[in-house]
Short mmCIF file of N, CA and C in Angstrom, two decimals:
data_model
loop_
_atom_site.label_atom_id
_atom_site.label_comp_id
_atom_site.label_asym_id
_atom_site.label_seq_id
_atom_site.Cartn_x
_atom_site.Cartn_y
_atom_site.Cartn_z
N MET A 3 0.84 -1.17 0.00
CA MET A 3 0.00 0.00 0.00
C MET A 3 0.88 1.23 0.00
N SER A 4 0.76 2.02 -1.00
CA SER A 4 1.67 3.15 -1.08
C SER A 4 0.91 4.44 -0.82
N PRO A 5 1.44 5.24 0.06
CA PRO A 5 0.80 6.52 0.32
C PRO A 5 0.97 7.46 -0.87
N HIS A 6 -0.01 8.28 -1.08
CA HIS A 6 0.04 9.28 -2.15
C HIS A 6 0.10 10.65 -1.52
N SER A 7 0.83 11.53 -2.13
CA SER A 7 0.79 12.93 -1.72
C SER A 7 0.86 13.78 -2.97
N LYS A 8 0.42 15.00 -2.83
CA LYS A 8 0.45 15.92 -3.96
C LYS A 8 1.87 16.46 -4.17
N ALA A 9 2.73 16.36 -3.17
CA ALA A 9 4.08 16.90 -3.27
C ALA A 9 4.81 16.27 -4.43
N SER A 10 5.63 17.08 -5.08
CA SER A 10 6.36 16.58 -6.24
C SER A 10 7.81 17.02 -6.10
N PRO A 11 8.79 16.17 -6.27
CA PRO A 11 8.66 14.77 -6.59
C PRO A 11 8.43 13.91 -5.34
N ARG A 12 7.87 12.73 -5.56
CA ARG A 12 7.65 11.80 -4.46
C ARG A 12 8.84 10.86 -4.44
N ILE A 13 9.81 11.11 -3.61
CA ILE A 13 11.05 10.36 -3.65
C ILE A 13 10.87 8.97 -3.05
N SER A 14 10.31 8.85 -1.85
CA SER A 14 10.28 7.55 -1.19
C SER A 14 8.95 6.82 -1.38
N THR A 15 8.02 7.41 -2.09
CA THR A 15 6.72 6.79 -2.29
C THR A 15 6.76 5.87 -3.50
N ARG A 16 6.15 4.72 -3.38
CA ARG A 16 6.12 3.75 -4.47
C ARG A 16 5.06 4.13 -5.49
N LEU A 17 5.41 3.98 -6.76
CA LEU A 17 4.49 4.29 -7.85
C LEU A 17 3.40 3.23 -7.96
N GLN A 18 2.21 3.65 -8.37
CA GLN A 18 1.06 2.77 -8.51
C GLN A 18 0.40 2.96 -9.87
N GLU A 19 -0.48 2.03 -10.21
CA GLU A 19 -1.28 2.16 -11.42
C GLU A 19 -2.04 3.48 -11.36
N GLY A 20 -2.10 4.17 -12.49
CA GLY A 20 -2.83 5.43 -12.54
C GLY A 20 -1.96 6.65 -12.29
N ASP A 21 -0.77 6.46 -11.68
CA ASP A 21 0.14 7.59 -11.47
C ASP A 21 0.67 8.05 -12.83
N SER A 22 0.95 9.32 -12.93
CA SER A 22 1.59 9.83 -14.14
C SER A 22 2.77 10.72 -13.72
N PHE A 23 3.76 10.77 -14.58
CA PHE A 23 4.94 11.57 -14.30
C PHE A 23 5.46 12.18 -15.58
N ARG A 24 6.18 13.31 -15.41
CA ARG A 24 6.82 13.98 -16.53
C ARG A 24 8.24 13.43 -16.65
N ILE A 25 8.65 13.16 -17.86
CA ILE A 25 10.03 12.73 -18.11
C ILE A 25 10.66 13.78 -19.02
N ALA A 26 11.74 14.37 -18.52
CA ALA A 26 12.44 15.43 -19.27
C ALA A 26 13.83 14.94 -19.65
N PHE A 27 14.13 15.02 -20.93
CA PHE A 27 15.44 14.63 -21.47
C PHE A 27 16.23 15.91 -21.71
N GLU A 28 17.31 16.08 -20.96
CA GLU A 28 18.13 17.30 -21.10
C GLU A 28 18.70 17.45 -22.50
N GLY A 29 19.15 16.35 -23.10
CA GLY A 29 19.83 16.43 -24.39
C GLY A 29 18.90 16.35 -25.59
N ASP A 30 17.66 15.96 -25.40
CA ASP A 30 16.74 15.82 -26.53
C ASP A 30 15.32 16.10 -26.07
N THR A 31 14.96 17.39 -26.07
CA THR A 31 13.65 17.79 -25.55
C THR A 31 12.50 17.28 -26.41
N ASN A 32 12.77 16.82 -27.63
CA ASN A 32 11.71 16.24 -28.46
C ASN A 32 11.14 14.97 -27.85
N LEU A 33 11.92 14.33 -26.98
CA LEU A 33 11.46 13.10 -26.33
C LEU A 33 10.67 13.36 -25.05
N ASN A 34 10.67 14.61 -24.55
CA ASN A 34 9.95 14.93 -23.32
C ASN A 34 8.50 14.48 -23.44
N THR A 35 7.98 13.90 -22.37
CA THR A 35 6.61 13.39 -22.41
C THR A 35 6.05 13.28 -21.00
N VAL A 36 4.77 13.05 -20.92
CA VAL A 36 4.11 12.67 -19.66
C VAL A 36 3.67 11.23 -19.85
N ALA A 37 4.08 10.37 -18.93
CA ALA A 37 3.76 8.94 -19.02
C ALA A 37 2.82 8.55 -17.89
N LYS A 38 1.86 7.69 -18.23
CA LYS A 38 0.90 7.22 -17.24
C LYS A 38 1.08 5.72 -17.05
N ILE A 39 1.13 5.29 -15.79
CA ILE A 39 1.29 3.87 -15.49
C ILE A 39 -0.05 3.17 -15.74
N GLN A 40 0.00 2.18 -16.61
CA GLN A 40 -1.21 1.44 -17.00
C GLN A 40 -1.56 0.38 -15.95
N LEU A 41 -2.68 -0.29 -16.13
CA LEU A 41 -3.14 -1.30 -15.18
C LEU A 41 -2.19 -2.48 -15.06
N ASP A 42 -1.38 -2.74 -16.11
CA ASP A 42 -0.42 -3.84 -16.03
C ASP A 42 0.86 -3.43 -15.31
N GLY A 43 0.94 -2.19 -14.84
CA GLY A 43 2.09 -1.72 -14.08
C GLY A 43 3.20 -1.11 -14.91
N ALA A 44 3.01 -1.03 -16.22
CA ALA A 44 4.06 -0.54 -17.10
C ALA A 44 3.69 0.82 -17.69
N VAL A 45 4.73 1.52 -18.19
CA VAL A 45 4.54 2.75 -18.95
C VAL A 45 5.16 2.54 -20.32
N MET A 46 4.59 3.19 -21.32
CA MET A 46 5.16 3.15 -22.68
C MET A 46 5.98 4.42 -22.87
N LEU A 47 7.26 4.22 -23.25
CA LEU A 47 8.17 5.35 -23.39
C LEU A 47 8.80 5.38 -24.77
N PRO A 48 9.14 6.60 -25.25
CA PRO A 48 9.74 6.72 -26.58
C PRO A 48 11.05 5.93 -26.66
N LEU A 49 11.27 5.30 -27.78
CA LEU A 49 12.48 4.55 -28.13
C LEU A 49 12.66 3.21 -27.42
N ILE A 50 12.14 3.06 -26.20
CA ILE A 50 12.40 1.82 -25.45
C ILE A 50 11.15 1.00 -25.16
N GLY A 51 9.96 1.56 -25.39
CA GLY A 51 8.73 0.80 -25.21
C GLY A 51 8.31 0.67 -23.76
N ALA A 52 7.76 -0.51 -23.41
CA ALA A 52 7.17 -0.74 -22.09
C ALA A 52 8.25 -0.94 -21.03
N VAL A 53 8.05 -0.26 -19.90
CA VAL A 53 8.95 -0.37 -18.75
C VAL A 53 8.08 -0.53 -17.51
N LYS A 54 8.40 -1.53 -16.68
CA LYS A 54 7.65 -1.73 -15.44
C LYS A 54 7.96 -0.60 -14.47
N ALA A 55 6.92 0.05 -13.95
CA ALA A 55 7.10 1.19 -13.07
C ALA A 55 6.47 0.98 -11.70
N VAL A 56 5.41 0.17 -11.62
CA VAL A 56 4.71 -0.04 -10.35
C VAL A 56 5.66 -0.63 -9.32
N GLY A 57 5.58 -0.08 -8.11
CA GLY A 57 6.39 -0.59 -7.01
C GLY A 57 7.74 0.08 -6.87
N LYS A 58 8.14 0.85 -7.87
CA LYS A 58 9.42 1.56 -7.80
C LYS A 58 9.19 2.96 -7.24
N THR A 59 10.24 3.53 -6.66
CA THR A 59 10.17 4.95 -6.31
C THR A 59 10.51 5.73 -7.57
N LEU A 60 10.23 7.01 -7.54
CA LEU A 60 10.56 7.86 -8.68
C LEU A 60 12.07 7.84 -8.93
N GLU A 61 12.87 7.84 -7.85
CA GLU A 61 14.33 7.77 -7.98
C GLU A 61 14.78 6.48 -8.63
N GLU A 62 14.19 5.34 -8.21
CA GLU A 62 14.56 4.04 -8.77
C GLU A 62 14.22 3.98 -10.25
N LEU A 63 13.05 4.48 -10.61
CA LEU A 63 12.64 4.47 -12.01
C LEU A 63 13.56 5.37 -12.84
N GLN A 64 13.91 6.51 -12.30
CA GLN A 64 14.81 7.44 -13.01
C GLN A 64 16.16 6.77 -13.28
N ALA A 65 16.70 6.06 -12.28
CA ALA A 65 17.98 5.36 -12.46
C ALA A 65 17.84 4.25 -13.52
N ASP A 66 16.73 3.53 -13.48
CA ASP A 66 16.46 2.46 -14.46
C ASP A 66 16.41 3.05 -15.87
N LEU A 67 15.71 4.18 -16.02
CA LEU A 67 15.57 4.79 -17.35
C LEU A 67 16.89 5.34 -17.86
N ARG A 68 17.70 5.89 -16.98
CA ARG A 68 19.03 6.37 -17.42
C ARG A 68 19.84 5.21 -18.00
N GLN A 69 19.77 4.07 -17.33
CA GLN A 69 20.50 2.89 -17.81
C GLN A 69 19.96 2.43 -19.16
N ARG A 70 18.64 2.39 -19.31
CA ARG A 70 18.03 1.93 -20.56
C ARG A 70 18.29 2.88 -21.72
N TYR A 71 18.31 4.19 -21.43
CA TYR A 71 18.50 5.18 -22.49
C TYR A 71 19.97 5.45 -22.80
N GLN A 72 20.89 5.02 -21.95
CA GLN A 72 22.31 5.35 -22.12
C GLN A 72 22.84 5.06 -23.52
N PRO A 73 22.57 3.86 -24.10
CA PRO A 73 23.12 3.62 -25.44
C PRO A 73 22.42 4.41 -26.55
N LEU A 74 21.30 5.05 -26.25
CA LEU A 74 20.51 5.73 -27.28
C LEU A 74 20.68 7.24 -27.31
N LEU A 75 21.21 7.82 -26.25
CA LEU A 75 21.28 9.28 -26.14
C LEU A 75 22.71 9.76 -25.98
N LYS A 76 23.01 10.94 -26.57
CA LYS A 76 24.33 11.56 -26.39
C LYS A 76 24.45 12.13 -24.97
N VAL A 77 23.41 12.86 -24.55
CA VAL A 77 23.37 13.42 -23.20
C VAL A 77 22.36 12.59 -22.42
N ASN A 78 22.85 11.81 -21.47
CA ASN A 78 21.98 10.88 -20.75
C ASN A 78 21.53 11.47 -19.41
N GLU A 79 20.94 12.66 -19.47
CA GLU A 79 20.41 13.28 -18.26
C GLU A 79 18.89 13.26 -18.37
N ILE A 80 18.26 12.50 -17.47
CA ILE A 80 16.82 12.32 -17.48
C ILE A 80 16.28 12.71 -16.11
N ASN A 81 15.23 13.51 -16.09
CA ASN A 81 14.61 13.92 -14.83
C ASN A 81 13.13 13.56 -14.83
N LEU A 82 12.68 12.96 -13.71
CA LEU A 82 11.27 12.60 -13.55
C LEU A 82 10.65 13.44 -12.45
N THR A 83 9.43 13.90 -12.68
CA THR A 83 8.65 14.58 -11.65
C THR A 83 7.23 14.08 -11.73
N MET A 84 6.57 14.00 -10.60
CA MET A 84 5.18 13.51 -10.57
C MET A 84 4.27 14.52 -11.27
N ALA A 85 3.33 13.99 -12.04
CA ALA A 85 2.36 14.84 -12.72
C ALA A 85 0.97 14.65 -12.13
N GLY A 86 0.77 13.56 -11.40
CA GLY A 86 -0.53 13.35 -10.78
C GLY A 86 -0.93 11.89 -10.78
N THR A 87 -2.16 11.67 -10.38
CA THR A 87 -2.70 10.32 -10.37
C THR A 87 -4.14 10.38 -10.84
N SER A 88 -4.56 9.37 -11.56
CA SER A 88 -5.96 9.32 -11.98
C SER A 88 -6.63 8.08 -11.40
N ALA A 89 -5.97 7.50 -10.41
CA ALA A 89 -6.53 6.31 -9.78
C ALA A 89 -7.78 6.69 -8.98
N SER A 90 -8.68 5.75 -8.85
CA SER A 90 -9.92 5.96 -8.13
C SER A 90 -10.25 4.73 -7.31
N VAL A 91 -11.16 4.93 -6.36
CA VAL A 91 -11.81 3.83 -5.68
C VAL A 91 -13.31 4.04 -5.88
N TYR A 92 -14.08 3.04 -5.58
CA TYR A 92 -15.53 3.11 -5.80
C TYR A 92 -16.23 2.75 -4.51
N VAL A 93 -17.24 3.53 -4.15
CA VAL A 93 -18.01 3.30 -2.94
C VAL A 93 -19.45 3.00 -3.34
N SER A 94 -19.99 1.89 -2.82
CA SER A 94 -21.36 1.50 -3.14
C SER A 94 -22.12 1.16 -1.86
N GLY A 95 -23.41 1.03 -2.01
CA GLY A 95 -24.24 0.61 -0.88
C GLY A 95 -24.85 1.77 -0.13
N SER A 96 -24.93 1.63 1.18
CA SER A 96 -25.66 2.56 2.04
C SER A 96 -24.83 3.78 2.44
N VAL A 97 -24.47 4.56 1.42
CA VAL A 97 -23.82 5.85 1.63
C VAL A 97 -24.67 6.90 0.92
N LEU A 98 -24.45 8.15 1.24
CA LEU A 98 -25.30 9.19 0.68
C LEU A 98 -25.04 9.47 -0.80
N ARG A 99 -23.77 9.37 -1.24
CA ARG A 99 -23.45 9.62 -2.65
C ARG A 99 -22.53 8.52 -3.17
N PRO A 100 -23.08 7.34 -3.48
CA PRO A 100 -22.23 6.26 -4.00
C PRO A 100 -21.60 6.67 -5.33
N GLY A 101 -20.44 6.10 -5.61
CA GLY A 101 -19.79 6.36 -6.89
C GLY A 101 -18.28 6.36 -6.79
N ARG A 102 -17.67 6.98 -7.79
CA ARG A 102 -16.22 7.00 -7.94
C ARG A 102 -15.62 8.11 -7.08
N ILE A 103 -14.54 7.77 -6.38
CA ILE A 103 -13.82 8.75 -5.56
C ILE A 103 -12.39 8.82 -6.09
N ALA A 104 -11.96 10.01 -6.48
CA ALA A 104 -10.58 10.18 -6.97
C ALA A 104 -9.61 9.92 -5.83
N MET A 105 -8.55 9.20 -6.16
CA MET A 105 -7.55 8.86 -5.15
C MET A 105 -6.35 9.76 -5.35
N ASP A 106 -6.50 11.04 -5.03
CA ASP A 106 -5.43 12.01 -5.23
C ASP A 106 -4.54 12.15 -4.01
N ARG A 107 -4.75 11.31 -3.02
CA ARG A 107 -3.96 11.26 -1.79
C ARG A 107 -4.18 9.89 -1.16
N PRO A 108 -3.41 9.54 -0.13
CA PRO A 108 -3.68 8.25 0.52
C PRO A 108 -5.09 8.27 1.11
N LEU A 109 -5.81 7.18 0.96
CA LEU A 109 -7.18 7.10 1.48
C LEU A 109 -7.36 5.84 2.30
N THR A 110 -8.09 5.99 3.39
CA THR A 110 -8.53 4.83 4.14
C THR A 110 -9.96 4.54 3.71
N ALA A 111 -10.46 3.36 4.09
CA ALA A 111 -11.84 3.01 3.75
C ALA A 111 -12.81 4.01 4.36
N LEU A 112 -12.58 4.40 5.60
CA LEU A 112 -13.47 5.36 6.26
C LEU A 112 -13.44 6.71 5.55
N GLU A 113 -12.26 7.16 5.14
CA GLU A 113 -12.17 8.44 4.43
C GLU A 113 -12.92 8.40 3.10
N ALA A 114 -12.82 7.28 2.38
CA ALA A 114 -13.53 7.16 1.11
C ALA A 114 -15.04 7.21 1.33
N ILE A 115 -15.50 6.57 2.38
CA ILE A 115 -16.94 6.60 2.70
C ILE A 115 -17.37 8.03 3.05
N MET A 116 -16.53 8.74 3.78
CA MET A 116 -16.86 10.13 4.12
C MET A 116 -16.89 10.99 2.85
N GLU A 117 -15.97 10.73 1.90
CA GLU A 117 -15.98 11.44 0.61
C GLU A 117 -17.27 11.15 -0.17
N ALA A 118 -17.86 9.99 0.09
CA ALA A 118 -19.11 9.61 -0.58
C ALA A 118 -20.32 10.09 0.21
N GLY A 119 -20.13 11.07 1.07
CA GLY A 119 -21.23 11.65 1.82
C GLY A 119 -21.47 11.03 3.18
N GLY A 120 -20.72 9.99 3.50
CA GLY A 120 -20.89 9.34 4.80
C GLY A 120 -21.92 8.23 4.76
N PHE A 121 -22.04 7.55 5.88
CA PHE A 121 -23.00 6.45 6.00
C PHE A 121 -24.43 6.99 5.95
N ASP A 122 -25.34 6.25 5.32
CA ASP A 122 -26.76 6.55 5.39
C ASP A 122 -27.21 6.09 6.77
N SER A 123 -27.49 7.04 7.66
CA SER A 123 -27.75 6.71 9.07
C SER A 123 -28.96 5.80 9.27
N ASN A 124 -29.89 5.79 8.33
CA ASN A 124 -31.07 4.93 8.48
C ASN A 124 -30.86 3.52 7.97
N ARG A 125 -29.88 3.32 7.09
CA ARG A 125 -29.74 2.01 6.43
C ARG A 125 -28.39 1.33 6.64
N ALA A 126 -27.33 2.08 6.85
CA ALA A 126 -25.97 1.53 6.82
C ALA A 126 -25.65 0.63 8.01
N LYS A 127 -24.85 -0.38 7.72
CA LYS A 127 -24.31 -1.27 8.76
C LYS A 127 -22.78 -1.13 8.72
N PRO A 128 -22.23 -0.15 9.46
CA PRO A 128 -20.80 0.13 9.41
C PRO A 128 -19.91 -1.02 9.90
N SER A 129 -20.49 -1.93 10.65
CA SER A 129 -19.68 -3.04 11.17
C SER A 129 -19.44 -4.13 10.13
N GLY A 130 -20.10 -4.06 8.97
CA GLY A 130 -19.96 -5.11 7.97
C GLY A 130 -19.45 -4.65 6.63
N VAL A 131 -18.65 -3.58 6.60
CA VAL A 131 -18.14 -3.02 5.35
C VAL A 131 -17.21 -4.04 4.68
N THR A 132 -17.34 -4.15 3.36
CA THR A 132 -16.49 -5.05 2.58
C THR A 132 -15.68 -4.24 1.59
N VAL A 133 -14.40 -4.60 1.46
CA VAL A 133 -13.55 -4.02 0.43
C VAL A 133 -13.19 -5.14 -0.54
N LEU A 134 -13.48 -4.91 -1.81
CA LEU A 134 -13.12 -5.87 -2.86
C LEU A 134 -11.87 -5.35 -3.55
N ARG A 135 -10.91 -6.24 -3.73
CA ARG A 135 -9.63 -5.84 -4.31
C ARG A 135 -9.14 -6.95 -5.24
N LEU A 136 -8.62 -6.55 -6.38
CA LEU A 136 -8.01 -7.50 -7.31
C LEU A 136 -6.53 -7.61 -6.96
N GLU A 137 -6.10 -8.81 -6.54
CA GLU A 137 -4.71 -9.07 -6.19
C GLU A 137 -4.23 -10.29 -6.95
N ASN A 138 -3.19 -10.10 -7.75
CA ASN A 138 -2.62 -11.21 -8.51
C ASN A 138 -3.67 -11.95 -9.33
N GLY A 139 -4.58 -11.21 -9.94
CA GLY A 139 -5.61 -11.81 -10.78
C GLY A 139 -6.76 -12.44 -10.02
N GLN A 140 -6.76 -12.36 -8.70
CA GLN A 140 -7.82 -12.96 -7.89
C GLN A 140 -8.59 -11.87 -7.15
N GLN A 141 -9.91 -12.04 -7.08
CA GLN A 141 -10.75 -11.11 -6.33
C GLN A 141 -10.64 -11.45 -4.85
N LYS A 142 -10.20 -10.50 -4.03
CA LYS A 142 -10.08 -10.69 -2.58
C LYS A 142 -11.15 -9.86 -1.89
N HIS A 143 -11.69 -10.40 -0.80
CA HIS A 143 -12.70 -9.71 0.00
C HIS A 143 -12.12 -9.44 1.38
N TYR A 144 -12.21 -8.20 1.83
CA TYR A 144 -11.77 -7.83 3.16
C TYR A 144 -12.98 -7.28 3.90
N ARG A 145 -13.28 -7.86 5.04
CA ARG A 145 -14.40 -7.35 5.85
C ARG A 145 -13.81 -6.50 6.96
N ILE A 146 -14.31 -5.29 7.08
CA ILE A 146 -13.79 -4.38 8.09
C ILE A 146 -14.93 -3.81 8.93
N ASP A 147 -14.65 -3.61 10.20
CA ASP A 147 -15.63 -3.09 11.14
C ASP A 147 -15.36 -1.60 11.34
N LEU A 148 -16.04 -0.78 10.57
CA LEU A 148 -15.82 0.66 10.69
C LEU A 148 -16.56 1.25 11.87
N LYS A 149 -17.48 0.49 12.45
CA LYS A 149 -18.14 0.94 13.68
C LYS A 149 -17.07 1.03 14.78
N ALA A 150 -16.17 0.05 14.82
CA ALA A 150 -15.07 0.07 15.79
C ALA A 150 -14.14 1.25 15.51
N ALA A 151 -13.88 1.51 14.23
CA ALA A 151 -13.02 2.64 13.87
C ALA A 151 -13.64 3.97 14.31
N LEU A 152 -14.96 4.10 14.14
CA LEU A 152 -15.65 5.32 14.54
C LEU A 152 -15.62 5.51 16.06
N ARG A 153 -15.58 4.41 16.81
CA ARG A 153 -15.47 4.48 18.28
C ARG A 153 -14.04 4.73 18.72
N GLY A 154 -13.08 4.59 17.81
CA GLY A 154 -11.68 4.76 18.16
C GLY A 154 -11.04 3.47 18.63
N ASP A 155 -11.70 2.33 18.40
CA ASP A 155 -11.19 1.03 18.85
C ASP A 155 -10.31 0.34 17.82
N ASP A 156 -10.09 0.95 16.67
CA ASP A 156 -9.28 0.33 15.63
C ASP A 156 -8.05 1.20 15.36
N PRO A 157 -6.88 0.80 15.90
CA PRO A 157 -5.69 1.65 15.78
C PRO A 157 -5.07 1.67 14.39
N SER A 158 -5.40 0.69 13.52
CA SER A 158 -4.78 0.66 12.20
C SER A 158 -5.85 0.75 11.12
N PRO A 159 -6.04 1.93 10.54
CA PRO A 159 -7.06 2.11 9.51
C PRO A 159 -6.75 1.28 8.27
N PHE A 160 -7.79 0.86 7.55
CA PHE A 160 -7.64 0.06 6.34
C PHE A 160 -7.27 0.97 5.19
N GLN A 161 -6.04 0.86 4.68
CA GLN A 161 -5.56 1.68 3.57
C GLN A 161 -6.07 1.11 2.25
N LEU A 162 -6.58 1.97 1.41
CA LEU A 162 -7.10 1.55 0.11
C LEU A 162 -6.00 1.56 -0.94
N ARG A 163 -6.23 0.78 -1.98
CA ARG A 163 -5.38 0.77 -3.17
C ARG A 163 -6.23 1.22 -4.35
N PRO A 164 -5.57 1.69 -5.42
CA PRO A 164 -6.35 2.11 -6.58
C PRO A 164 -7.29 1.00 -7.05
N PHE A 165 -8.50 1.41 -7.41
CA PHE A 165 -9.53 0.56 -7.99
C PHE A 165 -10.21 -0.37 -6.99
N ASP A 166 -9.96 -0.19 -5.68
CA ASP A 166 -10.71 -0.94 -4.68
C ASP A 166 -12.17 -0.55 -4.76
N ILE A 167 -13.04 -1.48 -4.36
CA ILE A 167 -14.48 -1.21 -4.29
C ILE A 167 -14.89 -1.40 -2.83
N ILE A 168 -15.47 -0.35 -2.25
CA ILE A 168 -15.91 -0.39 -0.86
C ILE A 168 -17.43 -0.49 -0.87
N HIS A 169 -17.95 -1.52 -0.19
CA HIS A 169 -19.41 -1.69 -0.15
C HIS A 169 -19.88 -1.61 1.29
N VAL A 170 -20.85 -0.72 1.53
CA VAL A 170 -21.46 -0.57 2.85
C VAL A 170 -22.82 -1.28 2.80
N PRO A 171 -22.97 -2.38 3.55
CA PRO A 171 -24.23 -3.13 3.49
C PRO A 171 -25.34 -2.41 4.27
N GLU A 172 -26.55 -2.87 4.00
CA GLU A 172 -27.71 -2.37 4.74
C GLU A 172 -27.91 -3.18 6.01
N LYS A 173 -28.45 -2.52 7.03
CA LYS A 173 -28.82 -3.22 8.27
C LYS A 173 -29.92 -4.22 7.92
N THR A 174 -29.95 -5.30 8.64
CA THR A 174 -31.07 -6.24 8.48
C THR A 174 -32.01 -6.03 9.65
N PHE A 175 -33.27 -5.98 9.34
CA PHE A 175 -34.30 -5.79 10.37
C PHE A 175 -35.10 -7.06 10.50
N ASN A 176 -35.25 -7.53 11.72
CA ASN A 176 -36.09 -8.70 12.01
C ASN A 176 -37.34 -8.22 12.71
N PHE A 177 -38.48 -8.41 12.06
CA PHE A 177 -39.75 -7.94 12.64
C PHE A 177 -40.46 -9.07 13.31
#
């Protein structure tokens, strides 16, 4: 789980799907571009094609690109800066405004629900929130008790990843 911040450059933060960065070539400005990390974790770059970027820091990726471009460029000075992220999470169920939430910073499940207008106080069951996440090609389900988090009983908030789906179930009534 990598934290996101608006600060640029993000030196120690790991890159994720949806992140984009500017690549500036000192010796050949015609190659300057903005690259976006695709869902497969790679970026497409001029002259060298696909390069895996997910999981690397901006510094690590910059060093990797210098090595890859070295035989192709006279001046091998390359600088990367963060351009932003277009990653999102999705909130469904018993919230006031279900839908897509931009992940322009690190988000916890509770924060995403608050961005979606908060729990529907008449219908929501905060103790049974589910997060669906695609990991290694498999759909994973995480059940979290946000009622405990709201009471302050949960010291470690559930950090979201890009494209997670958070579902807030409805209370069940027995008449």
